[in-house]
Amino acid sequence: MKIQRRQLLTWGGGIALGWAIGKGVQAQRSGSFSDLAISKESVDVASDRPPLLRFVSVADTGTGAQGQYAVAAAMTKHYQESPYELVVLAGDNIYNDGEIEKIQAVFEEPYAPLLQQGVPFYACLGNHDIRTDNGVPQTQYPLFNMGGQRYYTWQQDPVQFFALDTNHNANWEEQLPWLDKQLGESQAPWKIVFGHHQIYSSAHYGVNDKLIKLLTPLFKKHGVQLYINGHEHVYERTYPIDGTTYLICGAGAGVRDVGQSQWTAHSASQLSFAAYEVYGDRIVIQAIGTDSQVFDRGAIAIG
């Protein structure tokens, strides 16, 4: 695949749904969310057709400790049972300070079975990753497929993926116009954006007002169906908010507590990764724990 400046190529999208909402608990943010356009209609997750694309996502992985290896083993088992084409790696790839010299212990060894099968990983930078040389060594690391860039896009089958730099020192003056242009030019039926930091969350960091202001208008304008992130060491899937589902998959090596909010379809404090099956009219999402059991299942309908 030919890599261009700040650009690869894929297709993106979704409008995630599912079941399993408990009592809505207000997230860690003042004010009311009563004006949010939250869609709770169910979407059938069943399909008698083969998917057009399979992929998984995981984040906050790079510890090299037991939790990471347990999740990596479950990812390998899932691949053996349902081979997938790629892994979205949503930041904090190397703890604690993004030291590239740790790459073998925190990436190459845990995911060796997948790498040996040629499964590509597509990464973005987390807050821990930029502590060493502002993350530049990771952008240049070939197996992260970042092409030397902090944000990029690539197209694969019916999905276009857009990787973002959501860190405190991100160059939004350049990145936002780039994202607006790339989303506007995309002909993909599915548009999926991923970055490290949360936007809607019922866990430790809560709602991210800055990213709501910066990103959600573009998501709504261009019909982005799915945003994937880490940073919160939990699993949380929202109902669609103004047409976009928000999926936190940050329990790739450790966990924290998580609650529920009015937008929460399912949340869990459980070591896990997320698996996706992309069809012409839906994306089926599964949350899979270290026991290889599915503990959440939902679907995103195409708009």
XYZ file of C-alpha atoms in Angstrom:
303
model
C 0.000 0.000 0.000
C 1.458 3.348 -1.041
C 1.683 5.887 1.782
C 1.318 9.566 0.952
C 1.848 12.608 3.167
C -0.790 12.570 5.911
C -2.761 10.186 3.797
C -3.115 6.441 3.358
C -6.613 5.288 2.268
C -9.633 3.300 3.592
C -13.377 3.707 4.072
C -15.241 4.542 7.244
C -18.379 4.843 9.154
C -21.179 3.599 11.247
C -23.905 4.541 13.638
C -23.381 2.263 16.603
C -26.241 0.865 18.565
C -27.025 -2.151 20.653
C -28.694 -3.087 23.796
C -27.840 -3.076 27.482
C -28.474 0.382 28.894
C -28.824 0.661 32.643
C -29.949 3.644 34.597
C -28.484 6.783 33.109
C -25.900 8.234 35.456
C -24.589 11.684 34.710
C -20.941 11.638 33.640
C -18.241 13.736 35.236
C -19.361 17.018 33.714
C -21.626 19.797 34.855
C -24.700 20.749 32.893
C -27.461 18.835 31.167
C -27.267 16.525 28.163
C -30.992 16.609 27.562
C -30.459 18.343 24.228
C -28.276 15.567 22.807
C -29.734 13.748 19.811
C -29.267 10.214 21.148
C -30.723 7.405 19.041
C -31.609 4.211 20.893
C -33.317 2.282 18.135
C -32.025 -1.276 17.938
C -30.224 -2.636 14.890
C -30.236 -6.331 14.076
C -26.730 -7.755 14.617
C -27.443 -10.956 12.712
C -26.370 -11.464 9.113
C -26.310 -14.499 6.866
C -23.707 -12.890 4.594
C -19.926 -12.816 4.991
C -18.570 -9.449 6.156
C -16.781 -7.148 3.742
C -14.117 -6.362 6.352
C -13.116 -7.553 9.801
C -10.894 -5.558 12.145
C -10.254 -5.111 15.867
C -9.280 -2.190 18.075
C -7.393 -1.920 21.350
C -5.672 0.877 23.268
C -3.517 1.719 26.285
C -1.612 -1.472 25.687
C 2.107 -0.839 25.978
C 2.990 -2.138 29.425
C 4.548 -5.486 28.554
C 2.794 -6.816 31.649
C 0.424 -9.729 32.250
C -2.749 -7.831 31.366
C -1.449 -6.872 27.940
C -0.369 -10.430 27.188
C -3.778 -11.763 28.255
C -5.613 -9.401 25.907
C -3.115 -10.126 23.121
C -3.715 -13.868 23.550
C -7.478 -13.320 23.239
C -6.893 -11.230 20.114
C -4.824 -14.067 18.651
C -7.507 -16.639 19.455
C -10.160 -14.452 17.852
C -8.000 -14.134 14.740
C -7.668 -17.899 14.522
C -11.443 -18.290 14.707
C -12.439 -15.202 12.658
C -9.450 -13.832 10.727
C -9.396 -10.047 10.582
C -7.561 -7.680 8.263
C -6.134 -5.055 10.634
C -5.783 -3.713 14.172
C -6.528 -0.122 15.205
C -4.072 0.767 17.992
C -5.521 3.844 19.672
C -2.589 5.244 21.597
C -0.435 4.868 24.693
C 1.436 2.254 22.755
C 4.562 2.465 24.950
C 4.434 3.097 28.690
C 5.422 5.059 30.579
C 7.181 7.607 28.408
C 6.983 6.437 24.806
C 10.537 5.074 24.761
C 10.952 3.411 21.364
C 13.668 1.135 22.727
C 10.910 -0.744 24.588
C 9.086 -1.613 21.364
C 10.061 -5.260 21.368
C 8.835 -5.896 24.917
C 5.578 -3.899 24.678
C 4.563 -4.536 21.074
C 6.556 -7.009 19.020
C 6.537 -9.822 21.571
C 2.916 -9.587 22.829
C 1.518 -9.445 19.276
C 4.076 -11.728 17.642
C 1.486 -14.332 16.490
C -0.521 -11.633 14.706
C 2.532 -9.915 13.235
C 3.807 -13.259 11.960
C 0.498 -13.669 10.121
C 1.012 -10.290 8.491
C -1.804 -8.507 10.360
C -1.074 -4.757 10.116
C -1.431 -2.401 13.082
C -2.396 1.240 12.494
C -1.488 3.463 15.449
C -2.083 6.934 16.757
C -0.198 8.747 19.512
C -1.345 8.831 23.125
C -0.320 11.212 25.888
C 2.346 8.812 27.159
C 3.729 8.335 23.652
C 4.652 12.000 23.185
C 6.820 12.158 26.304
C 9.849 11.044 24.256
C 10.782 13.276 21.311
C 7.119 14.270 20.979
C 6.301 10.798 19.643
C 8.349 11.179 16.442
C 10.068 7.762 16.762
C 6.679 6.049 16.872
C 5.411 7.885 13.801
C 8.476 6.547 11.967
C 8.239 2.980 13.310
C 7.259 0.877 10.256
C 4.924 -1.540 12.063
C 2.723 1.327 13.286
C 1.995 2.304 9.655
C 1.873 6.031 10.435
C 4.095 7.004 7.512
C 5.953 9.557 9.630
C 2.733 11.518 10.230
C 0.736 12.377 13.337
C -2.563 12.117 11.451
C -3.403 10.211 8.290
C -6.106 8.352 6.405
C -6.291 5.127 4.447
C -8.987 3.240 2.619
C -9.654 -0.439 2.900
C -12.663 -2.109 1.330
C -15.826 -0.144 2.279
C -14.216 1.748 5.174
C -12.132 4.898 5.261
C -10.202 5.303 8.487
C -8.943 8.647 9.780
C -6.244 8.611 12.494
C -5.924 11.779 14.580
C -3.486 13.373 16.984
C -5.650 14.389 19.948
C -2.848 15.343 22.336
C -2.592 18.684 24.146
C 0.000 19.931 21.639
C -1.804 18.747 18.496
C -1.667 21.166 15.569
C -5.399 21.713 15.182
C -4.908 24.692 12.867
C -3.634 22.260 10.247
C -5.320 19.054 11.354
C -8.924 20.291 11.401
C -8.901 21.689 7.832
C -7.191 18.493 6.705
C -9.874 16.361 8.375
C -12.674 18.504 6.964
C -11.215 18.166 3.453
C -10.522 14.438 3.667
C -13.963 13.640 5.082
C -15.601 15.819 2.453
C -13.759 14.097 -0.393
C -14.343 10.573 0.892
C -16.667 8.428 -1.189
C -16.623 5.625 1.386
C -19.975 4.462 2.768
C -18.320 3.987 6.170
C -16.202 6.691 7.824
C -14.364 5.737 11.024
C -12.234 8.210 12.976
C -9.901 7.197 15.782
C -7.723 9.071 18.248
C -6.390 8.462 21.713
C -8.563 10.757 23.813
C -12.176 10.264 24.824
C -15.033 12.487 23.699
C -18.024 11.035 25.596
C -17.036 8.972 28.624
C -18.525 7.750 31.903
C -15.121 6.915 33.390
C -12.240 8.770 35.066
C -11.739 11.666 32.627
C -15.385 12.207 31.778
C -16.660 14.290 28.891
C -14.073 16.107 26.762
C -15.548 19.547 26.051
C -12.594 20.594 23.891
C -12.947 17.666 21.500
C -16.734 18.012 21.451
C -16.242 21.565 20.194
C -13.482 20.695 17.718
C -14.594 17.374 16.270
C -18.293 16.645 16.664
C -19.440 19.358 14.205
C -17.248 17.737 11.527
C -18.552 14.281 12.425
C -22.120 15.497 11.998
C -21.358 17.461 8.827
C -19.704 14.529 7.053
C -21.658 11.603 8.484
C -18.908 9.962 10.551
C -20.557 6.908 12.018
C -17.923 5.754 14.517
C -15.187 7.277 16.706
C -12.770 4.886 18.451
C -10.462 5.906 21.319
C -8.552 4.835 24.388
C -7.190 6.943 27.289
C -9.918 5.668 29.592
C -8.869 2.174 30.711
C -12.368 0.797 30.233
C -14.805 -0.394 27.608
C -17.736 1.857 26.769
C -20.026 1.931 23.741
C -22.493 4.758 23.311
C -25.741 4.955 21.475
C -25.399 7.173 18.403
C -25.083 10.832 19.364
C -26.020 13.029 16.409
C -25.372 9.988 14.248
C -21.952 9.056 15.658
C -21.219 6.158 18.010
C -18.317 6.567 20.447
C -16.378 3.425 21.376
C -13.768 3.362 24.144
C -11.472 0.329 24.017
C -8.776 1.387 26.485
C -8.692 -1.770 28.604
C -5.886 -3.351 26.582
C -3.547 -3.845 29.546
C -5.223 -2.500 32.690
C -8.615 -1.320 33.932
C -10.259 1.448 35.926
C -13.810 1.955 37.149
C -16.546 3.079 34.778
C -20.128 4.189 35.281
C -23.014 4.771 32.902
C -24.546 7.870 31.370
C -27.690 8.597 29.406
C -25.771 7.857 26.198
C -24.273 4.549 27.403
C -25.305 1.408 25.560
C -22.810 -0.726 27.509
C -19.821 -0.120 29.768
C -17.477 -2.473 31.595
C -14.327 -2.397 33.680
C -12.818 -5.469 32.047
C -9.607 -6.276 30.172
C -10.747 -6.476 26.575
C -10.588 -5.490 22.933
C -13.306 -4.677 20.405
C -13.975 -6.656 17.215
C -15.867 -5.329 14.192
C -17.552 -6.964 11.208
C -18.377 -4.539 8.409
C -21.289 -5.236 6.073
C -22.910 -3.108 3.421
C -25.648 -1.887 5.760
C -24.206 -2.315 9.261
C -21.146 -2.759 11.421
C -21.451 -5.397 14.129
C -19.385 -4.656 17.247
C -18.339 -7.191 19.874
C -16.462 -6.595 23.115
C -14.288 -9.604 23.934
C -12.605 -10.308 27.265
C -9.484 -12.263 28.132
C -11.639 -15.378 28.483
C -12.516 -14.940 24.786
C -16.168 -14.457 25.717
C -18.300 -11.726 24.160
C -19.675 -9.442 26.896
C -21.248 -6.780 24.681
C -22.698 -6.896 21.187
C -24.211 -4.078 19.200
C -24.606 -2.809 15.667
C -24.184 0.395 13.735
C -26.563 1.087 10.857
C -25.482 3.012 7.804
C -27.123 6.390 7.507
